[in-house]
JSON list of C-alpha atoms and ligand atoms in Angstrom, two decimals:
[
{"chain": "A", "resi": 1, "resn": "LYS", "atom": "CA", "xyz": [-6.22, 2.01, -4.99]},
{"chain": "A", "resi": 2, "resn": "SER", "atom": "CA", "xyz": [-5.36, 3.19, -1.21]},
{"chain": "A", "resi": 3, "resn": "SER", "atom": "CA", "xyz": [-9.13, 5.36, -1.44]},
{"chain": "A", "resi": 4, "resn": "VAL", "atom": "CA", "xyz": [-11.07, 2.59, -2.16]},
{"chain": "A", "resi": 5, "resn": "ALA", "atom": "CA", "xyz": [-9.85, 0.12, 0.55]},
{"chain": "A", "resi": 6, "resn": "LYS", "atom": "CA", "xyz": [-9.70, 3.22, 3.19]},
{"chain": "A", "resi": 7, "resn": "ALA", "atom": "CA", "xyz": [-13.55, 3.53, 2.22]},
{"chain": "A", "resi": 8, "resn": "ALA", "atom": "CA", "xyz": [-14.38, 0.07, 2.23]},
{"chain": "A", "resi": 9, "resn": "ALA", "atom": "CA", "xyz": [-12.72, -0.58, 5.33]},
{"chain": "A", "resi": 10, "resn": "LYS", "atom": "CA", "xyz": [-14.77, 2.49, 6.86]},
{"chain": "A", "resi": 11, "resn": "LYS", "atom": "CA", "xyz": [-18.30, 1.17, 5.72]},
{"chain": "A", "resi": 12, "resn": "LEU", "atom": "CA", "xyz": [-16.98, -2.13, 7.56]},
{"chain": "A", "resi": 13, "resn": "GLY", "atom": "CA", "xyz": [-15.68, -1.08, 10.61]},
{"chain": "A", "resi": 14, "resn": "PHE", "atom": "CA", "xyz": [-12.44, -2.66, 10.27]},
{"chain": "A", "resi": 15, "resn": "LEU", "atom": "CA", "xyz": [-9.05, -0.65, 10.56]},
{"chain": "A", "resi": 16, "resn": "TYR", "atom": "CA", "xyz": [-7.42, 0.16, 7.12]},
{"chain": "A", "resi": 17, "resn": "VAL", "atom": "CA", "xyz": [-3.71, -0.57, 6.75]},
{"chain": "A", "resi": 18, "resn": "ASP", "atom": "CA", "xyz": [-1.78, 0.93, 3.57]},
{"chain": "A", "resi": 19, "resn": "THR", "atom": "CA", "xyz": [1.07, -1.09, 4.20]},
{"chain": "A", "resi": 20, "resn": "GLY", "atom": "CA", "xyz": [2.85, 1.21, 1.34]},
{"chain": "A", "resi": 21, "resn": "ALA", "atom": "CA", "xyz": [2.52, 4.06, 3.50]},
{"chain": "A", "resi": 22, "resn": "LEU", "atom": "CA", "xyz": [4.89, 1.93, 5.86]},
{"chain": "A", "resi": 23, "resn": "TYR", "atom": "CA", "xyz": [7.30, 1.58, 3.19]},
{"chain": "A", "resi": 24, "resn": "ARG", "atom": "CA", "xyz": [6.95, 5.07, 2.06]},
{"chain": "A", "resi": 25, "resn": "ALA", "atom": "CA", "xyz": [7.65, 6.33, 5.67]},
{"chain": "A", "resi": 26, "resn": "ILE", "atom": "CA", "xyz": [10.97, 4.25, 5.91]},
{"chain": "A", "resi": 27, "resn": "ALA", "atom": "CA", "xyz": [12.11, 5.48, 2.40]},
{"chain": "A", "resi": 28, "resn": "LEU", "atom": "CA", "xyz": [11.28, 8.83, 3.79]},
{"chain": "A", "resi": 29, "resn": "TYR", "atom": "CA", "xyz": [13.48, 8.67, 6.58]},
{"chain": "A", "resi": 30, "resn": "LEU", "atom": "CA", "xyz": [16.09, 7.30, 4.77]},
{"chain": "A", "resi": 31, "resn": "LEU", "atom": "CA", "xyz": [16.14, 10.08, 2.18]},
{"chain": "A", "resi": 32, "resn": "GLU", "atom": "CA", "xyz": [16.23, 12.80, 4.87]},
{"chain": "A", "resi": 33, "resn": "GLN", "atom": "CA", "xyz": [18.99, 11.11, 6.50]},
{"chain": "A", "resi": 34, "resn": "GLY", "atom": "CA", "xyz": [21.32, 11.21, 3.69]},
{"chain": "A", "resi": 35, "resn": "ILE", "atom": "CA", "xyz": [21.20, 7.51, 3.48]},
{"chain": "A", "resi": 36, "resn": "ASP", "atom": "CA", "xyz": [21.33, 5.50, 0.01]},
{"chain": "A", "resi": 37, "resn": "PRO", "atom": "CA", "xyz": [18.09, 3.60, -0.37]},
{"chain": "A", "resi": 38, "resn": "ALA", "atom": "CA", "xyz": [19.59, 1.03, -2.24]},
{"chain": "A", "resi": 39, "resn": "ASP", "atom": "CA", "xyz": [22.78, 0.36, 0.06]},
{"chain": "A", "resi": 40, "resn": "GLY", "atom": "CA", "xyz": [21.32, -2.80, 1.59]},
{"chain": "A", "resi": 41, "resn": "PRO", "atom": "CA", "xyz": [23.64, -2.86, 5.01]},
{"chain": "A", "resi": 42, "resn": "ALA", "atom": "CA", "xyz": [23.44, 0.67, 5.51]},
{"chain": "A", "resi": 43, "resn": "VAL", "atom": "CA", "xyz": [19.28, 0.61, 5.25]},
{"chain": "A", "resi": 44, "resn": "ALA", "atom": "CA", "xyz": [19.43, -2.62, 7.60]},
{"chain": "A", "resi": 45, "resn": "ALA", "atom": "CA", "xyz": [21.78, -0.84, 10.18]},
{"chain": "A", "resi": 46, "resn": "ALA", "atom": "CA", "xyz": [19.06, 2.36, 10.41]},
{"chain": "A", "resi": 47, "resn": "LEU", "atom": "CA", "xyz": [16.40, 0.53, 10.87]},
{"chain": "A", "resi": 48, "resn": "PRO", "atom": "CA", "xyz": [16.76, -0.04, 14.87]},
{"chain": "A", "resi": 49, "resn": "GLY", "atom": "CA", "xyz": [16.43, 3.43, 14.49]},
{"chain": "A", "resi": 50, "resn": "ILE", "atom": "CA", "xyz": [12.90, 3.93, 12.92]},
{"chain": "A", "resi": 51, "resn": "LYS", "atom": "CA", "xyz": [9.74, 3.20, 14.87]},
{"chain": "A", "resi": 52, "resn": "ILE", "atom": "CA", "xyz": [6.82, 3.18, 12.56]},
{"chain": "A", "resi": 53, "resn": "GLY", "atom": "CA", "xyz": [3.12, 3.33, 13.62]},
{"chain": "A", "resi": 54, "resn": "LEU", "atom": "CA", "xyz": [-0.62, 4.42, 12.29]},
{"chain": "A", "resi": 55, "resn": "GLU", "atom": "CA", "xyz": [-2.52, 6.89, 14.57]},
{"chain": "A", "resi": 56, "resn": "ASP", "atom": "CA", "xyz": [-5.65, 8.71, 14.34]},
{"chain": "A", "resi": 57, "resn": "THR", "atom": "CA", "xyz": [-5.32, 12.59, 13.65]},
{"chain": "A", "resi": 58, "resn": "PRO", "atom": "CA", "xyz": [-7.88, 15.11, 13.32]},
{"chain": "A", "resi": 59, "resn": "GLN", "atom": "CA", "xyz": [-7.67, 14.80, 9.08]},
{"chain": "A", "resi": 60, "resn": "GLY", "atom": "CA", "xyz": [-8.03, 10.96, 9.45]},
{"chain": "A", "resi": 61, "resn": "GLN", "atom": "CA", "xyz": [-5.52, 8.17, 10.41]},
{"chain": "A", "resi": 62, "resn": "GLY", "atom": "CA", "xyz": [-1.95, 9.26, 9.68]},
{"chain": "A", "resi": 63, "resn": "VAL", "atom": "CA", "xyz": [1.46, 7.48, 9.25]},
{"chain": "A", "resi": 64, "resn": "PHE", "atom": "CA", "xyz": [3.76, 8.63, 12.12]},
{"chain": "A", "resi": 65, "resn": "CYS", "atom": "CA", "xyz": [7.57, 7.84, 11.62]},
{"chain": "A", "resi": 66, "resn": "ASN", "atom": "CA", "xyz": [9.48, 8.62, 15.50]},
{"chain": "A", "resi": 67, "resn": "GLY", "atom": "CA", "xyz": [6.63, 10.50, 16.60]},
{"chain": "A", "resi": 68, "resn": "LYS", "atom": "CA", "xyz": [6.00, 12.66, 13.57]},
{"chain": "A", "resi": 69, "resn": "ASP", "atom": "CA", "xyz": [3.24, 12.66, 11.16]},
{"chain": "A", "resi": 70, "resn": "VAL", "atom": "CA", "xyz": [4.44, 12.23, 7.76]},
{"chain": "A", "resi": 71, "resn": "SER", "atom": "CA", "xyz": [1.67, 11.61, 5.80]},
{"chain": "A", "resi": 72, "resn": "GLY", "atom": "CA", "xyz": [1.71, 14.38, 3.45]},
{"chain": "A", "resi": 73, "resn": "ARG", "atom": "CA", "xyz": [5.55, 14.33, 2.68]},
{"chain": "A", "resi": 74, "resn": "ILE", "atom": "CA", "xyz": [5.23, 10.06, 1.81]},
{"chain": "A", "resi": 75, "resn": "ARG", "atom": "CA", "xyz": [3.10, 10.82, -1.37]},
{"chain": "A", "resi": 76, "resn": "THR", "atom": "CA", "xyz": [5.79, 12.61, -3.66]},
{"chain": "A", "resi": 77, "resn": "PRO", "atom": "CA", "xyz": [7.12, 11.09, -7.08]},
{"chain": "A", "resi": 78, "resn": "GLU", "atom": "CA", "xyz": [10.74, 11.16, -5.61]},
{"chain": "A", "resi": 79, "resn": "VAL", "atom": "CA", "xyz": [9.65, 9.08, -2.70]},
{"chain": "A", "resi": 80, "resn": "SER", "atom": "CA", "xyz": [7.80, 6.68, -4.49]},
{"chain": "A", "resi": 81, "resn": "MET", "atom": "CA", "xyz": [10.70, 5.69, -6.40]},
{"chain": "A", "resi": 82, "resn": "ALA", "atom": "CA", "xyz": [13.11, 5.36, -3.38]},
{"chain": "A", "resi": 83, "resn": "THR", "atom": "CA", "xyz": [10.32, 3.18, -1.72]},
{"chain": "A", "resi": 84, "resn": "SER", "atom": "CA", "xyz": [10.42, 1.00, -4.69]},
{"chain": "A", "resi": 85, "resn": "THR", "atom": "CA", "xyz": [14.14, 0.22, -3.88]},
{"chain": "A", "resi": 86, "resn": "VAL", "atom": "CA", "xyz": [13.93, 0.33, -0.25]},
{"chain": "A", "resi": 87, "resn": "ALA", "atom": "CA", "xyz": [10.98, -2.82, -0.31]},
{"chain": "A", "resi": 88, "resn": "ALA", "atom": "CA", "xyz": [13.48, -4.72, -1.96]},
{"chain": "A", "resi": 89, "resn": "ILE", "atom": "CA", "xyz": [15.42, -5.26, 0.82]},
{"chain": "A", "resi": 90, "resn": "PRO", "atom": "CA", "xyz": [15.05, -8.48, 2.81]},
{"chain": "A", "resi": 91, "resn": "ALA", "atom": "CA", "xyz": [15.73, -6.50, 6.19]},
{"chain": "A", "resi": 92, "resn": "VAL", "atom": "CA", "xyz": [13.12, -3.64, 5.23]},
{"chain": "A", "resi": 93, "resn": "ARG", "atom": "CA", "xyz": [10.97, -6.94, 4.68]},
{"chain": "A", "resi": 94, "resn": "ALA", "atom": "CA", "xyz": [11.19, -8.57, 7.61]},
{"chain": "A", "resi": 95, "resn": "PHE", "atom": "CA", "xyz": [10.75, -5.28, 9.62]},
{"chain": "A", "resi": 96, "resn": "LEU", "atom": "CA", "xyz": [7.69, -4.39, 8.37]},
{"chain": "A", "resi": 97, "resn": "LEU", "atom": "CA", "xyz": [6.68, -8.27, 8.44]},
{"chain": "A", "resi": 98, "resn": "GLY", "atom": "CA", "xyz": [6.31, -8.26, 12.23]},
{"chain": "A", "resi": 99, "resn": "LEU", "atom": "CA", "xyz": [4.46, -4.89, 12.76]},
{"chain": "A", "resi": 100, "resn": "GLN", "atom": "CA", "xyz": [2.13, -6.08, 9.96]},
{"chain": "A", "resi": 101, "resn": "ARG", "atom": "CA", "xyz": [0.96, -9.04, 11.61]},
{"chain": "A", "resi": 102, "resn": "GLU", "atom": "CA", "xyz": [0.52, -7.59, 15.09]},
{"chain": "A", "resi": 103, "resn": "LEU", "atom": "CA", "xyz": [-1.95, -5.04, 13.88]},
{"chain": "A", "resi": 104, "resn": "ALA", "atom": "CA", "xyz": [-3.74, -7.86, 12.01]},
{"chain": "A", "resi": 105, "resn": "GLN", "atom": "CA", "xyz": [-3.88, -9.96, 15.28]},
{"chain": "A", "resi": 106, "resn": "LYS", "atom": "CA", "xyz": [-4.76, -6.83, 17.25]},
{"chain": "A", "resi": 107, "resn": "HIS", "atom": "CA", "xyz": [-7.59, -5.98, 15.08]},
{"chain": "A", "resi": 108, "resn": "ASP", "atom": "CA", "xyz": [-9.96, -6.37, 12.14]},
{"chain": "A", "resi": 109, "resn": "VAL", "atom": "CA", "xyz": [-8.16, -5.15, 9.56]},
{"chain": "A", "resi": 110, "resn": "LEU", "atom": "CA", "xyz": [-8.74, -4.50, 5.88]},
{"chain": "A", "resi": 111, "resn": "MET", "atom": "CA", "xyz": [-5.11, -4.52, 4.47]},
{"chain": "A", "resi": 112, "resn": "ASP", "atom": "CA", "xyz": [-3.65, -2.99, 1.59]},
{"chain": "A", "resi": 113, "resn": "GLY", "atom": "CA", "xyz": [-0.40, -4.38, 0.08]},
{"chain": "A", "resi": 114, "resn": "ARG", "atom": "CA", "xyz": [1.28, -6.06, -2.50]},
{"chain": "A", "resi": 115, "resn": "ASP", "atom": "CA", "xyz": [2.26, -9.08, -0.76]},
{"chain": "A", "resi": 116, "resn": "ILE", "atom": "CA", "xyz": [-0.54, -9.41, 2.09]},
{"chain": "A", "resi": 117, "resn": "GLY", "atom": "CA", "xyz": [-2.50, -12.43, 0.79]},
{"chain": "A", "resi": 118, "resn": "THR", "atom": "CA", "xyz": [0.78, -14.39, -0.26]},
{"chain": "A", "resi": 119, "resn": "VAL", "atom": "CA", "xyz": [3.24, -13.43, 2.51]},
{"chain": "A", "resi": 120, "resn": "VAL", "atom": "CA", "xyz": [1.97, -11.23, 5.41]},
{"chain": "A", "resi": 121, "resn": "LEU", "atom": "CA", "xyz": [-1.52, -12.97, 6.22]},
{"chain": "A", "resi": 122, "resn": "PRO", "atom": "CA", "xyz": [-1.78, -15.97, 4.13]},
{"chain": "A", "resi": 123, "resn": "GLN", "atom": "CA", "xyz": [-4.57, -17.16, 6.28]},
{"chain": "A", "resi": 124, "resn": "ALA", "atom": "CA", "xyz": [-6.61, -14.13, 5.81]},
{"chain": "A", "resi": 125, "resn": "GLN", "atom": "CA", "xyz": [-10.54, -14.87, 5.82]},
{"chain": "A", "resi": 126, "resn": "LEU", "atom": "CA", "xyz": [-10.68, -13.00, 2.29]},
{"chain": "A", "resi": 127, "resn": "LYS", "atom": "CA", "xyz": [-8.33, -12.29, -0.50]},
{"chain": "A", "resi": 128, "resn": "ILE", "atom": "CA", "xyz": [-8.80, -9.92, -3.08]},
{"chain": "A", "resi": 129, "resn": "PHE", "atom": "CA", "xyz": [-6.25, -8.80, -5.87]},
{"chain": "A", "resi": 130, "resn": "LEU", "atom": "CA", "xyz": [-7.39, -5.44, -7.10]},
{"chain": "A", "resi": 131, "resn": "THR", "atom": "CA", "xyz": [-6.02, -4.14, -10.24]},
{"chain": "A", "resi": 132, "resn": "ALA", "atom": "CA", "xyz": [-6.56, -1.56, -13.23]},
{"chain": "A", "resi": 133, "resn": "SER", "atom": "CA", "xyz": [-4.86, -0.98, -16.48]},
{"chain": "A", "resi": 134, "resn": "PRO", "atom": "CA", "xyz": [-1.40, 1.20, -16.03]},
{"chain": "A", "resi": 135, "resn": "GLU", "atom": "CA", "xyz": [-2.94, 4.32, -18.08]},
{"chain": "A", "resi": 136, "resn": "GLU", "atom": "CA", "xyz": [-6.05, 4.38, -15.82]},
{"chain": "A", "resi": 137, "resn": "ARG", "atom": "CA", "xyz": [-3.89, 4.28, -12.56]},
{"chain": "A", "resi": 138, "resn": "ALA", "atom": "CA", "xyz": [-1.68, 6.99, -14.49]},
{"chain": "A", "resi": 139, "resn": "ARG", "atom": "CA", "xyz": [-4.99, 9.24, -15.04]},
{"chain": "A", "resi": 140, "resn": "ARG", "atom": "CA", "xyz": [-5.91, 8.48, -11.28]},
{"chain": "A", "resi": 141, "resn": "ARG", "atom": "CA", "xyz": [-2.54, 9.16, -10.04]},
{"chain": "A", "resi": 142, "resn": "ALA", "atom": "CA", "xyz": [-2.33, 12.37, -11.94]},
{"chain": "A", "resi": 143, "resn": "ALA", "atom": "CA", "xyz": [-5.70, 13.31, -11.10]},
{"chain": "A", "resi": 144, "resn": "GLN", "atom": "CA", "xyz": [-4.42, 12.98, -6.91]},
{"chain": "A", "resi": 145, "resn": "LEU", "atom": "CA", "xyz": [-1.22, 14.73, -7.47]},
{"chain": "A", "resi": 146, "resn": "LYS", "atom": "CA", "xyz": [-3.07, 17.69, -8.92]},
{"chain": "A", "resi": 147, "resn": "ARG", "atom": "CA", "xyz": [-5.42, 17.93, -6.30]},
{"chain": "A", "resi": 148, "resn": "ALA", "atom": "CA", "xyz": [-2.70, 18.07, -3.70]},
{"chain": "A", "resi": 149, "resn": "GLY", "atom": "CA", "xyz": [-1.44, 21.09, -5.72]},
{"chain": "A", "resi": 150, "resn": "GLN", "atom": "CA", "xyz": [1.75, 18.94, -7.10]},
{"chain": "A", "resi": 151, "resn": "PRO", "atom": "CA", "xyz": [3.16, 19.30, -10.64]},
{"chain": "A", "resi": 152, "resn": "VAL", "atom": "CA", "xyz": [1.65, 17.02, -13.23]},
{"chain": "A", "resi": 153, "resn": "ASP", "atom": "CA", "xyz": [3.03, 15.34, -16.35]},
{"chain": "A", "resi": 154, "resn": "TYR", "atom": "CA", "xyz": [0.72, 12.23, -17.19]},
{"chain": "A", "resi": 155, "resn": "SER", "atom": "CA", "xyz": [3.22, 10.50, -19.57]},
{"chain": "A", "resi": 156, "resn": "GLN", "atom": "CA", "xyz": [5.84, 10.79, -16.46]},
{"chain": "A", "resi": 157, "resn": "VAL", "atom": "CA", "xyz": [3.31, 9.31, -14.20]},
{"chain": "A", "resi": 158, "resn": "LEU", "atom": "CA", "xyz": [2.58, 6.43, -16.69]},
{"chain": "A", "resi": 159, "resn": "ALA", "atom": "CA", "xyz": [6.36, 5.60, -16.91]},
{"chain": "A", "resi": 160, "resn": "ASP", "atom": "CA", "xyz": [6.96, 5.58, -13.16]},
{"chain": "A", "resi": 161, "resn": "ILE", "atom": "CA", "xyz": [3.86, 3.37, -12.82]},
{"chain": "A", "resi": 162, "resn": "ARG", "atom": "CA", "xyz": [5.03, 1.06, -15.36]},
{"chain": "A", "resi": 163, "resn": "GLN", "atom": "CA", "xyz": [8.45, 0.81, -14.20]},
{"chain": "A", "resi": 164, "resn": "ARG", "atom": "CA", "xyz": [7.46, 0.34, -10.74]},
{"chain": "A", "resi": 165, "resn": "ASP", "atom": "CA", "xyz": [5.21, -2.52, -11.85]},
{"chain": "A", "resi": 166, "resn": "GLN", "atom": "CA", "xyz": [8.33, -3.90, -13.58]},
{"chain": "A", "resi": 167, "resn": "GLN", "atom": "CA", "xyz": [10.45, -3.79, -10.66]},
{"chain": "A", "resi": 168, "resn": "ASP", "atom": "CA", "xyz": [7.96, -4.66, -7.90]},
{"chain": "A", "resi": 169, "resn": "SER", "atom": "CA", "xyz": [6.27, -7.80, -9.99]},
{"chain": "A", "resi": 170, "resn": "THR", "atom": "CA", "xyz": [10.13, -9.38, -11.35]},
{"chain": "A", "resi": 171, "resn": "ARG", "atom": "CA", "xyz": [11.93, -9.01, -8.01]},
{"chain": "A", "resi": 172, "resn": "GLU", "atom": "CA", "xyz": [12.90, -11.91, -6.01]},
{"chain": "A", "resi": 173, "resn": "ILE", "atom": "CA", "xyz": [11.34, -11.09, -2.71]},
{"chain": "A", "resi": 174, "resn": "ALA", "atom": "CA", "xyz": [7.55, -10.83, -2.10]},
{"chain": "A", "resi": 175, "resn": "PRO", "atom": "CA", "xyz": [6.88, -10.01, -5.95]},
{"chain": "A", "resi": 176, "resn": "LEU", "atom": "CA", "xyz": [3.69, -8.74, -6.77]},
{"chain": "A", "resi": 177, "resn": "LYS", "atom": "CA", "xyz": [1.64, -11.40, -7.51]},
{"chain": "A", "resi": 178, "resn": "PRO", "atom": "CA", "xyz": [-1.79, -12.80, -6.49]},
{"chain": "A", "resi": 179, "resn": "ALA", "atom": "CA", "xyz": [-2.45, -15.14, -4.05]},
{"chain": "A", "resi": 180, "resn": "ASP", "atom": "CA", "xyz": [-3.54, -18.33, -5.30]},
{"chain": "A", "resi": 181, "resn": "ASN", "atom": "CA", "xyz": [-6.96, -18.36, -3.70]},
{"chain": "A", "resi": 182, "resn": "ALA", "atom": "CA", "xyz": [-7.33, -14.61, -4.31]},
{"chain": "A", "resi": 183, "resn": "ILE", "atom": "CA", "xyz": [-10.35, -13.05, -5.93]},
{"chain": "A", "resi": 184, "resn": "LEU", "atom": "CA", "xyz": [-9.37, -10.91, -9.08]},
{"chain": "A", "resi": 185, "resn": "LEU", "atom": "CA", "xyz": [-11.15, -7.54, -9.35]},
{"chain": "A", "resi": 186, "resn": "ASP", "atom": "CA", "xyz": [-10.24, -5.06, -11.81]},
{"chain": "A", "resi": 187, "resn": "ASN", "atom": "CA", "xyz": [-11.82, -1.97, -11.70]},
{"chain": "A", "resi": 188, "resn": "SER", "atom": "CA", "xyz": [-10.43, -0.05, -14.80]},
{"chain": "A", "resi": 189, "resn": "SER", "atom": "CA", "xyz": [-14.08, 0.59, -15.60]},
{"chain": "A", "resi": 190, "resn": "LEU", "atom": "CA", "xyz": [-15.96, 0.76, -12.12]},
{"chain": "A", "resi": 191, "resn": "THR", "atom": "CA", "xyz": [-16.19, 4.32, -10.53]},
{"chain": "A", "resi": 192, "resn": "ARG", "atom": "CA", "xyz": [-14.43, 4.52, -6.70]},
{"chain": "A", "resi": 193, "resn": "ASP", "atom": "CA", "xyz": [-18.12, 4.04, -5.43]},
{"chain": "A", "resi": 194, "resn": "GLU", "atom": "CA", "xyz": [-18.87, 0.90, -7.32]},
{"chain": "A", "resi": 195, "resn": "SER", "atom": "CA", "xyz": [-15.62, -0.75, -6.34]},
{"chain": "A", "resi": 196, "resn": "VAL", "atom": "CA", "xyz": [-16.01, -0.01, -2.57]},
{"chain": "A", "resi": 197, "resn": "ALA", "atom": "CA", "xyz": [-19.34, -1.71, -3.04]},
{"chain": "A", "resi": 198, "resn": "LYS", "atom": "CA", "xyz": [-17.96, -4.83, -4.62]},
{"chain": "A", "resi": 199, "resn": "ILE", "atom": "CA", "xyz": [-15.53, -5.44, -1.87]},
{"chain": "A", "resi": 200, "resn": "VAL", "atom": "CA", "xyz": [-17.86, -4.91, 0.73]},
{"chain": "A", "resi": 201, "resn": "ASP", "atom": "CA", "xyz": [-20.28, -7.27, -1.04]},
{"chain": "A", "resi": 202, "resn": "LEU", "atom": "CA", "xyz": [-17.56, -9.53, -1.28]},
{"chain": "A", "resi": 203, "resn": "VAL", "atom": "CA", "xyz": [-16.71, -9.34, 2.51]},
{"chain": "A", "resi": 204, "resn": "ARG", "atom": "CA", "xyz": [-20.51, -9.93, 3.32]},
{"chain": "A", "resi": 205, "resn": "GLN", "atom": "CA", "xyz": [-20.49, -12.92, 1.02]},
{"chain": "A", "resi": 206, "resn": "GLN", "atom": "CA", "xyz": [-17.24, -14.53, 2.67]},
{"chain": "A", "resi": 207, "resn": "ARG", "atom": "CA", "xyz": [-18.73, -13.94, 6.03]},
{"chain": "A", "resi": 208, "resn": "ASP", "atom": "CA", "xyz": [-22.38, -15.37, 5.46]},
{"chain": "A", "resi": 209, "resn": "ALA", "atom": "CA", "xyz": [-20.39, -18.30, 3.74]},
{"chain": "A", "resi": 210, "resn": "ALA", "atom": "CA", "xyz": [-18.26, -18.72, 7.07]},
{"chain": "A", "resi": 211, "resn": "LEU", "atom": "CA", "xyz": [-21.42, -18.69, 9.05]},
{"chain": "A", "resi": 212, "resn": "ALA", "atom": "CA", "xyz": [-23.60, -21.21, 6.93]},
{"chain": "B", "resi": 1, "resn": "DC", "atom": "O1", "xyz": [1.11, 1.27, -2.82]},
{"chain": "B", "resi": 1, "resn": "DC", "atom": "P1", "xyz": [2.31, 2.06, -2.78]},
{"chain": "B", "resi": 1, "resn": "DC", "atom": "O2", "xyz": [2.46, 2.79, -4.22]},
{"chain": "B", "resi": 1, "resn": "DC", "atom": "O3", "xyz": [1.81, 3.19, -1.67]},
{"chain": "B", "resi": 1, "resn": "DC", "atom": "O4", "xyz": [3.51, 1.49, -2.88]},
{"chain": "B", "resi": 1, "resn": "DC", "atom": "C1", "xyz": [4.89, 1.90, -2.54]},
{"chain": "B", "resi": 1, "resn": "DC", "atom": "C2", "xyz": [6.00, 0.95, -2.78]},
{"chain": "B", "resi": 1, "resn": "DC", "atom": "O5", "xyz": [6.07, 0.40, -1.67]},
{"chain": "B", "resi": 1, "resn": "DC", "atom": "C3", "xyz": [5.76, 0.40, -3.88]},
{"chain": "B", "resi": 1, "resn": "DC", "atom": "O6", "xyz": [6.98, 0.39, -4.87]},
{"chain": "B", "resi": 1, "resn": "DC", "atom": "C4", "xyz": [6.14, -1.53, -3.71]},
{"chain": "B", "resi": 1, "resn": "DC", "atom": "C5", "xyz": [6.39, -1.56, -1.94]},
{"chain": "B", "resi": 1, "resn": "DC", "atom": "N1", "xyz": [5.04, -2.28, -1.32]},
{"chain": "B", "resi": 1, "resn": "DC", "atom": "C6", "xyz": [5.43, -3.41, -1.11]},
{"chain": "B", "resi": 1, "resn": "DC", "atom": "O7", "xyz": [6.75, -3.83, -1.20]},
{"chain": "B", "resi": 1, "resn": "DC", "atom": "N2", "xyz": [5.02, -4.26, -0.30]},
{"chain": "B", "resi": 1, "resn": "DC", "atom": "C7", "xyz": [3.94, -3.59, -0.03]},
{"chain": "B", "resi": 1, "resn": "DC", "atom": "N3", "xyz": [3.10, -4.33, 0.91]},
{"chain": "B", "resi": 1, "resn": "DC", "atom": "C8", "xyz": [3.57, -2.08, -0.16]},
{"chain": "B", "resi": 1, "resn": "DC", "atom": "C9", "xyz": [4.34, -1.30, -1.01]}
]
């Protein structure tokens, strides 16, 4: 999902904002500080000490936490699990809401995240709900982990995806669901390039319609 979104943003000349990476950076910080990601009050108390930003690096856009590039370390299965827990804490969502809106105000953005159309940017000019089957997503994630040189167990990756989907779509705060006016795009049987082309097309159509 994020590689498709990133490529579409590049073609359009928009700033790409991977909001999952922002939540991941918070989870990583908490794990490193020995703070339990499920301990709401402790997590809320830690937030003022966290400064997160997106910066260009020679390797492309990087996620920074308190001045350190954490882009590589936020992609482990351990951080993924902790992130899902942390993302259910209202104080964390409020903390990142301001940052996300600020980015959208300052730039033309392609913002990628579960609650962007519903909560963060309800007035977005175009909303796309990009989805694929859990099996296809597990296959893609496993290939991604393999490329990154990390150990891969397909059935574990699939089980993690199902568990996170369940956790993310049933949580009370900002659950994973399409905005009413979102365009549904299931890319299970599309290649990465086809998905990018489809999204770029949708943006151009929307622009043309707005100008007409
Ligand atoms: O997209 P991702 O796998 O990097 O997201 C990591 C976690 O962050 C995922 O469990 C849900 C959470 N998240 C969220 O709650 N809201 C967002 N806008 C983005 C991510």
